[in-house]
Short mmCIF file of C-alpha atoms in Angstrom, two decimals:
data_model
loop_
_atom_site.label_atom_id
_atom_site.label_comp_id
_atom_site.label_asym_id
_atom_site.label_seq_id
_atom_site.Cartn_x
_atom_site.Cartn_y
_atom_site.Cartn_z
CA MET A 1 0.00 0.00 0.00
CA LYS A 2 2.93 2.30 0.65
CA LYS A 3 3.70 2.36 -3.06
CA LEU A 4 0.56 4.47 -3.54
CA PHE A 5 2.45 7.32 -1.88
CA LEU A 6 5.14 7.46 -4.57
CA PRO A 7 3.36 9.93 -6.91
CA LEU A 8 2.52 12.17 -3.95
CA LEU A 9 6.09 12.05 -2.64
CA MET A 10 7.41 13.00 -6.06
CA LEU A 11 5.05 15.98 -6.26
CA LEU A 12 5.94 17.18 -2.78
CA SER A 13 9.64 17.00 -3.58
CA LEU A 14 9.49 19.14 -6.72
CA PRO A 15 9.85 22.50 -4.93
CA LEU A 16 12.91 21.18 -3.08
CA LEU A 17 14.47 19.83 -6.25
CA ALA A 18 14.00 23.18 -7.90
CA ALA A 19 16.33 24.85 -5.41
CA CYS A 20 19.46 25.45 -7.45
CA GLY A 21 22.50 23.58 -6.21
CA LYS A 22 20.83 22.23 -3.07
CA PRO A 23 22.14 18.73 -2.18
CA TYR A 24 19.59 15.96 -2.33
CA ASP A 25 18.41 14.85 1.12
CA TYR A 26 18.81 11.07 1.08
CA SER A 27 18.21 10.94 4.85
CA ALA A 28 14.50 11.40 4.10
CA HIS A 29 14.59 7.89 2.59
CA VAL A 30 15.94 6.12 5.69
CA SER A 31 13.18 3.82 6.92
CA GLU A 32 15.22 2.06 9.63
CA LEU A 33 18.12 3.34 11.71
CA ARG A 34 19.94 1.68 14.60
CA SER A 35 22.03 4.59 15.81
CA ASP A 36 23.57 3.27 19.03
CA ILE A 37 24.13 0.10 21.06
CA PHE A 38 24.72 -0.15 24.82
CA LYS A 39 26.14 -3.31 26.37
CA ALA A 40 26.77 -4.70 29.86
CA GLU A 41 27.74 -8.15 31.15
CA THR A 42 27.76 -9.87 34.55
CA ASP A 43 28.36 -13.43 35.70
CA GLU A 44 24.59 -13.97 35.44
CA PHE A 45 23.64 -12.36 32.13
CA SER A 46 24.59 -10.12 29.25
CA VAL A 47 22.28 -7.31 28.17
CA THR A 48 22.17 -5.15 25.06
CA LEU A 49 20.10 -2.00 24.59
CA SER A 50 19.68 -0.69 21.04
CA CYS A 51 18.41 2.71 19.91
CA VAL A 52 16.22 2.22 16.85
CA SER A 53 14.16 4.53 14.63
CA ARG A 54 11.87 2.50 12.38
CA GLU A 55 8.85 3.06 10.18
CA TYR A 56 5.60 1.38 11.21
CA PRO A 57 4.42 -0.88 9.77
CA PHE A 58 7.89 -1.89 8.65
CA ALA A 59 8.14 -3.16 5.06
CA ALA A 60 11.18 -3.44 2.81
CA ASP A 61 9.36 -2.06 -0.22
CA GLY A 62 11.52 0.89 -1.24
CA VAL A 63 9.23 3.55 0.27
CA ALA A 64 10.25 5.25 3.52
CA CYS A 65 7.43 6.33 5.83
CA PRO A 66 7.50 8.27 9.14
CA LYS A 67 9.54 6.58 11.85
CA ALA A 68 9.06 6.04 15.58
CA ASP A 69 11.88 5.90 18.14
CA LEU A 70 12.23 2.64 20.07
CA VAL A 71 14.51 1.12 22.66
CA GLU A 72 15.08 -2.62 22.15
CA ILE A 73 16.61 -4.72 24.93
CA SER A 74 18.04 -8.22 24.49
CA LEU A 75 18.88 -10.20 27.64
CA VAL A 76 20.87 -13.44 27.50
CA PRO A 77 21.01 -15.13 30.93
CA VAL A 78 23.53 -17.80 31.90
CA GLN A 79 20.71 -19.81 33.46
CA LYS A 80 17.23 -19.47 32.02
CA ASN A 81 14.20 -18.81 34.23
CA ASP A 82 10.51 -18.56 33.48
CA THR A 83 10.33 -14.77 33.37
CA TYR A 84 12.65 -11.79 33.22
CA SER A 85 11.80 -8.10 33.37
CA VAL A 86 14.06 -5.29 32.23
CA PHE A 87 13.90 -1.58 33.07
CA PHE A 88 16.02 1.33 31.88
CA LYS A 89 16.49 4.82 33.29
CA THR A 90 15.40 7.85 31.31
CA SER A 91 15.67 11.56 31.97
CA THR A 92 12.11 11.50 33.33
CA GLY A 93 12.12 8.22 35.26
CA GLU A 94 12.15 4.52 34.39
CA GLN A 95 10.64 2.50 31.56
CA GLY A 96 10.46 -1.24 30.97
CA GLY A 97 8.49 -4.40 31.57
CA GLU A 98 8.46 -8.15 31.13
CA ALA A 99 10.71 -9.52 28.39
CA ALA A 100 9.51 -12.24 26.01
CA PHE A 101 11.63 -15.28 25.22
CA ARG A 102 12.60 -15.64 21.55
CA ASN A 103 13.30 -19.22 20.51
CA ALA A 104 15.02 -18.16 17.29
CA CYS A 105 17.51 -15.94 19.13
CA GLY A 106 17.71 -17.66 22.50
CA ASP A 107 17.23 -14.36 24.34
CA TYR A 108 14.62 -12.43 26.27
CA PHE A 109 13.45 -9.38 24.32
CA PHE A 110 11.67 -6.16 25.23
CA SER A 111 10.92 -3.05 23.17
CA GLU A 112 9.20 0.22 23.96
CA SER A 113 8.77 3.64 22.36
CA VAL A 114 10.78 6.52 23.80
CA THR A 115 10.91 10.29 23.42
CA ALA A 116 14.72 10.44 23.66
CA PHE A 117 17.64 8.02 23.40
CA PRO A 118 20.31 7.62 26.10
CA GLU A 119 23.78 8.97 25.44
CA GLY A 120 27.08 7.54 26.63
CA SER A 121 25.67 5.10 29.17
CA VAL A 122 22.34 3.92 30.56
CA SER A 123 21.30 2.23 33.82
CA ILE A 124 19.45 -1.08 33.30
CA ARG A 125 17.65 -3.03 36.03
CA VAL A 126 16.99 -6.76 35.57
CA THR A 127 14.57 -8.71 37.77
CA TRP A 128 13.68 -12.41 37.92
CA ASN A 129 12.18 -14.55 40.68
CA ASP A 130 13.13 -12.58 43.82
CA GLU A 131 16.38 -11.31 42.34
CA THR A 132 17.24 -7.79 41.16
CA ARG A 133 20.43 -6.57 39.51
CA GLU A 134 21.27 -3.10 38.26
CA VAL A 135 24.06 -2.52 35.74
CA THR A 136 25.41 0.36 33.72
CA ALA A 137 25.49 -0.36 29.99
CA THR A 138 27.92 1.73 27.96
CA SER A 139 27.80 2.70 24.30
CA VAL A 140 29.93 0.66 21.91
CA LYS A 141 30.69 3.79 19.91
CA ASN A 142 33.97 5.66 20.25
CA GLN A 143 35.28 8.99 19.00
CA LYS A 144 36.22 7.45 15.65
CA THR A 145 32.79 5.88 14.97
CA LEU A 146 31.16 7.53 11.99
CA SER A 147 27.71 9.02 12.40
CA PRO A 148 24.83 7.44 10.44
CA SER A 149 24.64 10.54 8.23
CA ASP A 150 28.35 10.22 7.37
CA VAL A 151 27.84 6.52 6.57
CA LEU A 152 24.88 7.31 4.34
CA GLN A 153 26.91 9.92 2.48
CA LYS A 154 29.76 7.46 1.89
CA VAL A 155 27.35 4.79 0.61
CA VAL A 156 25.60 7.20 -1.76
CA SER A 157 28.99 8.23 -3.14
CA ALA A 158 30.34 4.66 -3.43
CA GLU A 159 27.16 3.32 -5.04
CA LYS A 160 26.51 6.30 -7.32
CA ASP A 161 25.66 4.20 -10.38
CA ARG A 162 23.03 2.22 -8.50
CA ILE A 163 21.61 5.34 -6.87
CA ASP A 164 21.37 7.01 -10.28
CA ARG A 165 19.50 4.00 -11.70
CA MET A 166 17.03 4.27 -8.81
CA THR A 167 16.41 7.97 -9.49
CA SER A 168 13.68 9.26 -11.80
CA GLY A 169 12.69 12.86 -12.42
CA GLY A 170 15.10 13.99 -9.73
CA GLN A 171 13.46 11.75 -7.12
CA PHE A 172 15.18 8.79 -5.46
CA LEU A 173 12.84 5.77 -5.60
CA GLY A 174 14.09 3.60 -2.79
CA GLU A 175 14.84 3.39 0.92
CA PHE A 176 17.82 2.82 3.18
CA HIS A 177 18.24 0.60 6.24
CA ILE A 178 21.19 1.65 8.43
CA ARG A 179 22.21 -0.42 11.45
CA LEU A 180 25.17 -0.08 13.76
CA LEU A 181 26.51 -3.59 14.51
CA ARG A 182 28.76 -4.89 17.24
CA ARG A 183 30.74 -8.09 16.68
CA ASP A 184 34.50 -8.27 17.33
CA LYS A 185 34.40 -4.52 16.56
CA ASN A 186 31.88 -2.02 15.29
CA TYR A 187 30.45 -2.19 11.79
CA TYR A 188 27.60 -0.61 9.89
CA TYR A 189 25.08 -2.50 7.80
CA VAL A 190 23.43 -0.50 5.04
CA GLY A 191 20.63 -1.89 2.89
CA ILE A 192 19.55 -0.11 -0.30
CA VAL A 193 16.04 -1.29 -1.21
CA ASP A 194 14.27 -0.50 -4.49
CA THR A 195 10.52 -0.40 -5.08
CA ASP A 196 10.52 -4.05 -6.18
CA GLY A 197 11.98 -5.05 -2.80
CA ASP A 198 15.38 -5.97 -4.26
CA THR A 199 18.14 -5.17 -1.76
CA LEU A 200 21.82 -4.34 -1.98
CA SER A 201 23.35 -5.21 1.41
CA LEU A 202 26.61 -3.55 2.41
CA LEU A 203 28.90 -4.11 5.40
CA LEU A 204 31.07 -1.11 6.24
CA ASP A 205 33.94 -0.41 8.60
CA SER A 206 32.44 1.88 11.23
CA GLU A 207 35.45 4.20 11.36
CA SER A 208 36.67 4.51 7.76
CA GLY A 209 33.39 3.83 5.95
CA GLU A 210 35.17 1.32 3.71
CA ILE A 211 32.79 -1.22 2.18
CA LEU A 212 33.99 -4.64 3.35
CA ALA A 213 31.32 -6.83 1.77
CA ARG A 214 28.32 -6.48 -0.54
CA ARG A 215 25.49 -8.78 -1.57
CA ASP A 216 22.57 -8.42 -3.97
CA SER A 217 19.27 -10.04 -3.00
CA LYS A 218 16.26 -10.20 -5.27
CA VAL A 219 12.72 -11.02 -4.18
#
């Protein structure tokens, strides 16, 4: 259904495109963004809090719609119990609730909308049975980590031919998924999705922006 918005989006963009020499705003086509990751680990569990902006309903169809800001928490305990609850501190208090077990991931997962993302570090409280633990999760980013906007700019430049093929009448017909990743080090995943749902997946070094791997996927 989102594809019905394409003609309207093109019409709305015409006044902007008419501005002489004004750079095209590809950030308007980002439908999913994981901008930060906070991690903490104890002898009893590891916990990861991710800052995510994502369109709703989410669909990889090449059309970016308005996004909502979410905090997603993944808890991996050393010893599983029936229920876990997770809570995180905000500038106005505490948010959180019971986490659901995900068989596919082997973790307990919780997500909730927020009005602002934490910066630097965040206090997380974990409860199960009669136990409570509070930890401070710190951001995986460092001073050399590129911002999502810098990563997007590097991808648009590196994939100029593909971007040009996805552009018609001065309007980019596609969407971007940008996710900060943490493995042995930080990476960025960037997906470029066209209106047929075909996706170019890129893995980038988080500090240099160098493209380390690429894969084309067609629906």
